[in-house]
PDB file of C-alpha atoms in Angstrom:
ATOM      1  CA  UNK Z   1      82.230 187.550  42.755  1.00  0.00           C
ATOM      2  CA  UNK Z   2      83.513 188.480  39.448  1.00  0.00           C
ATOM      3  CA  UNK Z   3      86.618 191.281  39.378  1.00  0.00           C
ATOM      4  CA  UNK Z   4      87.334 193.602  36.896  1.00  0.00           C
ATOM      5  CA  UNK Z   5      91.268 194.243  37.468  1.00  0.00           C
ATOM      6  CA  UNK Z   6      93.763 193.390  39.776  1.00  0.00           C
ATOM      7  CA  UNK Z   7      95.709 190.395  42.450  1.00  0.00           C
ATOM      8  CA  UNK Z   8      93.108 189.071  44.352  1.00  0.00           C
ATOM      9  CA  UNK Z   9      92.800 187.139  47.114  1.00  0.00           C
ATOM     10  CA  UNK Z  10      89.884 184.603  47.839  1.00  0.00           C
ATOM     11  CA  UNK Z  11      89.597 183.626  51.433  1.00  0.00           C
ATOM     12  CA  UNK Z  12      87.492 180.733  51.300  1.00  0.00           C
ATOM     13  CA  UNK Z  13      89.233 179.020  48.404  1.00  0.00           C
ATOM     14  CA  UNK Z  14      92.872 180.483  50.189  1.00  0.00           C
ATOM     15  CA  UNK Z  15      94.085 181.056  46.520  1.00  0.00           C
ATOM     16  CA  UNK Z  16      95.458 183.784  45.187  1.00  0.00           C
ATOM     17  CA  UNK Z  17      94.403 185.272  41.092  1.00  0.00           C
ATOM     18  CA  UNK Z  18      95.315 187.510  38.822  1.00  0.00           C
ATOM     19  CA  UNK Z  19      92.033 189.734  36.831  1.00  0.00           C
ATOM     20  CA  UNK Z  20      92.076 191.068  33.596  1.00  0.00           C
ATOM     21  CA  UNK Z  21      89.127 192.546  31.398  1.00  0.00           C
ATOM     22  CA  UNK Z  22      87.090 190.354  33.788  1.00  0.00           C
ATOM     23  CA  UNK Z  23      88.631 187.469  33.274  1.00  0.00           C
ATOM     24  CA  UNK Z  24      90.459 185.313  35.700  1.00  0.00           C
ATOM     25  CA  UNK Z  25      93.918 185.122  34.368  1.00  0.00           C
ATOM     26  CA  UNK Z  26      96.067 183.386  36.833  1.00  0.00           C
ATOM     27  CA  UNK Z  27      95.850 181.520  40.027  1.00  0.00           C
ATOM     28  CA  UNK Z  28      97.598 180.029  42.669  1.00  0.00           C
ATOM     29  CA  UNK Z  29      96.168 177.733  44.662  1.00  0.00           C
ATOM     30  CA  UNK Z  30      96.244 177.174  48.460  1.00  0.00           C
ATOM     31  CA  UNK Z  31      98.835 173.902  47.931  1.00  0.00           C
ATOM     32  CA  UNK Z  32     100.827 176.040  45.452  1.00  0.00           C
ATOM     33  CA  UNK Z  33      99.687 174.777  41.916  1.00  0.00           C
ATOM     34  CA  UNK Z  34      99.129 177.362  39.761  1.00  0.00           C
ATOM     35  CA  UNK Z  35      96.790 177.351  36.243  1.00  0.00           C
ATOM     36  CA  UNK Z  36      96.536 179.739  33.744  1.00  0.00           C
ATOM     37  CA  UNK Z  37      92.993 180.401  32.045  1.00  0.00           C
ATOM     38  CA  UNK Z  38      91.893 177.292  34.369  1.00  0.00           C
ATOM     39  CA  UNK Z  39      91.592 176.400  37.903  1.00  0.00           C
ATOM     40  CA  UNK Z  40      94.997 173.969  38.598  1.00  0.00           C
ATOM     41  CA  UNK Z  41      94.240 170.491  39.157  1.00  0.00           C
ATOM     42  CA  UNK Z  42      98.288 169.866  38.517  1.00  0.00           C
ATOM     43  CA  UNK Z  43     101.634 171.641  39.542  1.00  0.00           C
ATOM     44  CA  UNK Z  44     101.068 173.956  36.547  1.00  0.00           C
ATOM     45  CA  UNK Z  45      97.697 173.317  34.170  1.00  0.00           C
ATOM     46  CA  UNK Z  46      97.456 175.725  31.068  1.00  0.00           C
ATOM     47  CA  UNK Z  47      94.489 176.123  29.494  1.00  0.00           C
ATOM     48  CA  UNK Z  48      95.737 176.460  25.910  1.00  0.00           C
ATOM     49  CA  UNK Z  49      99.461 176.318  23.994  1.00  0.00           C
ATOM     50  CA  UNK Z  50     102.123 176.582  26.128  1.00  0.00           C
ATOM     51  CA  UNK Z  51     105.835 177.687  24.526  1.00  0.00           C
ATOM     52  CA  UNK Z  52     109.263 176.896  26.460  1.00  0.00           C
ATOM     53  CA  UNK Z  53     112.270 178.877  25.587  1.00  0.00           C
ATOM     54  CA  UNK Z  54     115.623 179.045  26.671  1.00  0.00           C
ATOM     55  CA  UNK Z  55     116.171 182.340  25.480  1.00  0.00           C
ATOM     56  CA  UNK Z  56     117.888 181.580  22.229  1.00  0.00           C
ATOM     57  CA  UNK Z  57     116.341 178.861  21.233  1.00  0.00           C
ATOM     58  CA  UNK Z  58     113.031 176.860  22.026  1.00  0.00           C
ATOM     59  CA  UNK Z  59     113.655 174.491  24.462  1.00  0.00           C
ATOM     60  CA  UNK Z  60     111.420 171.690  26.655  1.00  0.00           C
ATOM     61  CA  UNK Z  61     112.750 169.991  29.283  1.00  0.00           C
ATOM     62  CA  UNK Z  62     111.294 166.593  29.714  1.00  0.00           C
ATOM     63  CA  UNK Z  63     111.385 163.820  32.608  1.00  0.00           C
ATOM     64  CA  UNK Z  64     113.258 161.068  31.981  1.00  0.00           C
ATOM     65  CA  UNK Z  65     111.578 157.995  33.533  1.00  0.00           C
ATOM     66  CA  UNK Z  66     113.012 154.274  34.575  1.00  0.00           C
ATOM     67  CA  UNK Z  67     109.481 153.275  34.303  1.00  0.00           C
ATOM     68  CA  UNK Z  68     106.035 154.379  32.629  1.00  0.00           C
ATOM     69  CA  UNK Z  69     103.733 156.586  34.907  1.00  0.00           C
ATOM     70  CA  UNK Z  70     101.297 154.652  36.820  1.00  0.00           C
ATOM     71  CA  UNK Z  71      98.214 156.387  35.532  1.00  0.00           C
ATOM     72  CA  UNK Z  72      99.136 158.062  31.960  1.00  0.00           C
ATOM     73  CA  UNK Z  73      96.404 160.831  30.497  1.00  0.00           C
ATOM     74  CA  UNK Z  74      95.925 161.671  26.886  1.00  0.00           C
ATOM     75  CA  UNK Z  75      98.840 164.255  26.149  1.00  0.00           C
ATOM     76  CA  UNK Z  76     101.125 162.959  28.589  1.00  0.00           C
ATOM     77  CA  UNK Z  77     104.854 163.490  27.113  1.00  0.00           C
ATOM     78  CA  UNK Z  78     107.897 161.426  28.965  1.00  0.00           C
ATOM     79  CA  UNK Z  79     111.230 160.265  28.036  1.00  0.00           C
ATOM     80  CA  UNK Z  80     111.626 156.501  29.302  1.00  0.00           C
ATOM     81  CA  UNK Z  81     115.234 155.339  30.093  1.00  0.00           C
ATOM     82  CA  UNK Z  82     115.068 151.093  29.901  1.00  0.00           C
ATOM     83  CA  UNK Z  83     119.263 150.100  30.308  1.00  0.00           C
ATOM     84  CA  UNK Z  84     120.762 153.034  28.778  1.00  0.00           C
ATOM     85  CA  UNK Z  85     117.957 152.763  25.799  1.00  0.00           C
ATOM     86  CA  UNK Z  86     115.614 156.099  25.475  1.00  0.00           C
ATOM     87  CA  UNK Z  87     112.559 156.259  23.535  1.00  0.00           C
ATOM     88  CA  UNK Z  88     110.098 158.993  23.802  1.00  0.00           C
ATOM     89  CA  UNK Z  89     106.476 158.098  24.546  1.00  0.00           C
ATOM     90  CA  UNK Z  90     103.275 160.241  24.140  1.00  0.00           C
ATOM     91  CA  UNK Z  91     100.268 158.774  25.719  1.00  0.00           C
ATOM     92  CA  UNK Z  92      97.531 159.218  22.966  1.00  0.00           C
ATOM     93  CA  UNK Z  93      94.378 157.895  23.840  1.00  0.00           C
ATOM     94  CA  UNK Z  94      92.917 156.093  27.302  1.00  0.00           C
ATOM     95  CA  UNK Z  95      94.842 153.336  26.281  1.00  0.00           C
ATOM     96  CA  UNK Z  96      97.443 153.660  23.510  1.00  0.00           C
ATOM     97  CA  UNK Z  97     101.123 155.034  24.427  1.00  0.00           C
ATOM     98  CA  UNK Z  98     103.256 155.810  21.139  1.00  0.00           C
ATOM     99  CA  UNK Z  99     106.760 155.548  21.629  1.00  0.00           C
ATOM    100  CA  UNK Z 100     109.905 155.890  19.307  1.00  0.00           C
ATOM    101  CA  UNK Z 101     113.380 154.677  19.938  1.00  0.00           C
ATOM    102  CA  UNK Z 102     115.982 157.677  20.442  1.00  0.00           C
ATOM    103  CA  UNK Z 103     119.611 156.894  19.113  1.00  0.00           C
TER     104      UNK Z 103
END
C-alpha cells in the first residue's frame, strides 16, 4: 500500500524505498539497481535530469567502448575507441547513432 513517510521495506518485491509526501522517492531493488522517481529496470534509472559533479566543476564520466553496444536505446551516450581514434556517439532514434570525431 501507499506510505506517507519513511525507508520501507517490501517483502514480496524484496526491495527496499524511500517515501516522501506520498510519493515513492527511491528504491533499491532486490538485485541492487536502484531508480529514482521510477522502478529500476537498469543499474541506476532516473526518472528525470540527472546532474554529475565533481565538486568543482560538472563532470560525466563516460564508457569508453572498443565496439558499439549490442542493443543501443534512444539516449544512449558512449565514447567509442576504433585504433586510438575516439568519437562520441549518441544513439538518437531506433535506428540512427550520431557520432563525431574527437581530436
Amino acid at each position: 500500500g501507499t506510505q506517507n513517510y519513511g525507508l520501507w521495506y517490501e517483502d514480496a518485491a524484496h526491495a527496499l524505498s524511500i517515501w516522501t509526501h506520498t510519493q515513492q522517492r527511491l528504491t533499491v531493488s532486490d538485485d541492487g539497481d536502484v531508480g529514482i522517481g521510477v522502478t529500476p529496470t537498469a543499474k541506476l534509472d532516473v526518472a528525470g535530469k540527472i546532474k554529475a559533479n565533481n565538486g568543482t566543476n560538472a563532470a560525466l564520466n563516460l564508457p569508453i567502448l572498443t565496439s558499439d553496444p549490442a542493443s543501443p536505446v534512444v539516449g544512449d551516450v558512449w565514447i567509442r575507441n576504433t585504433s586510438g581514434t575516439y568519437s562520441l556517439k549518441v544513439r538518437v532514434n531506433s535506428t540512427t547513432t550520431k557520432s563525431v570525431t574527437l581530436s
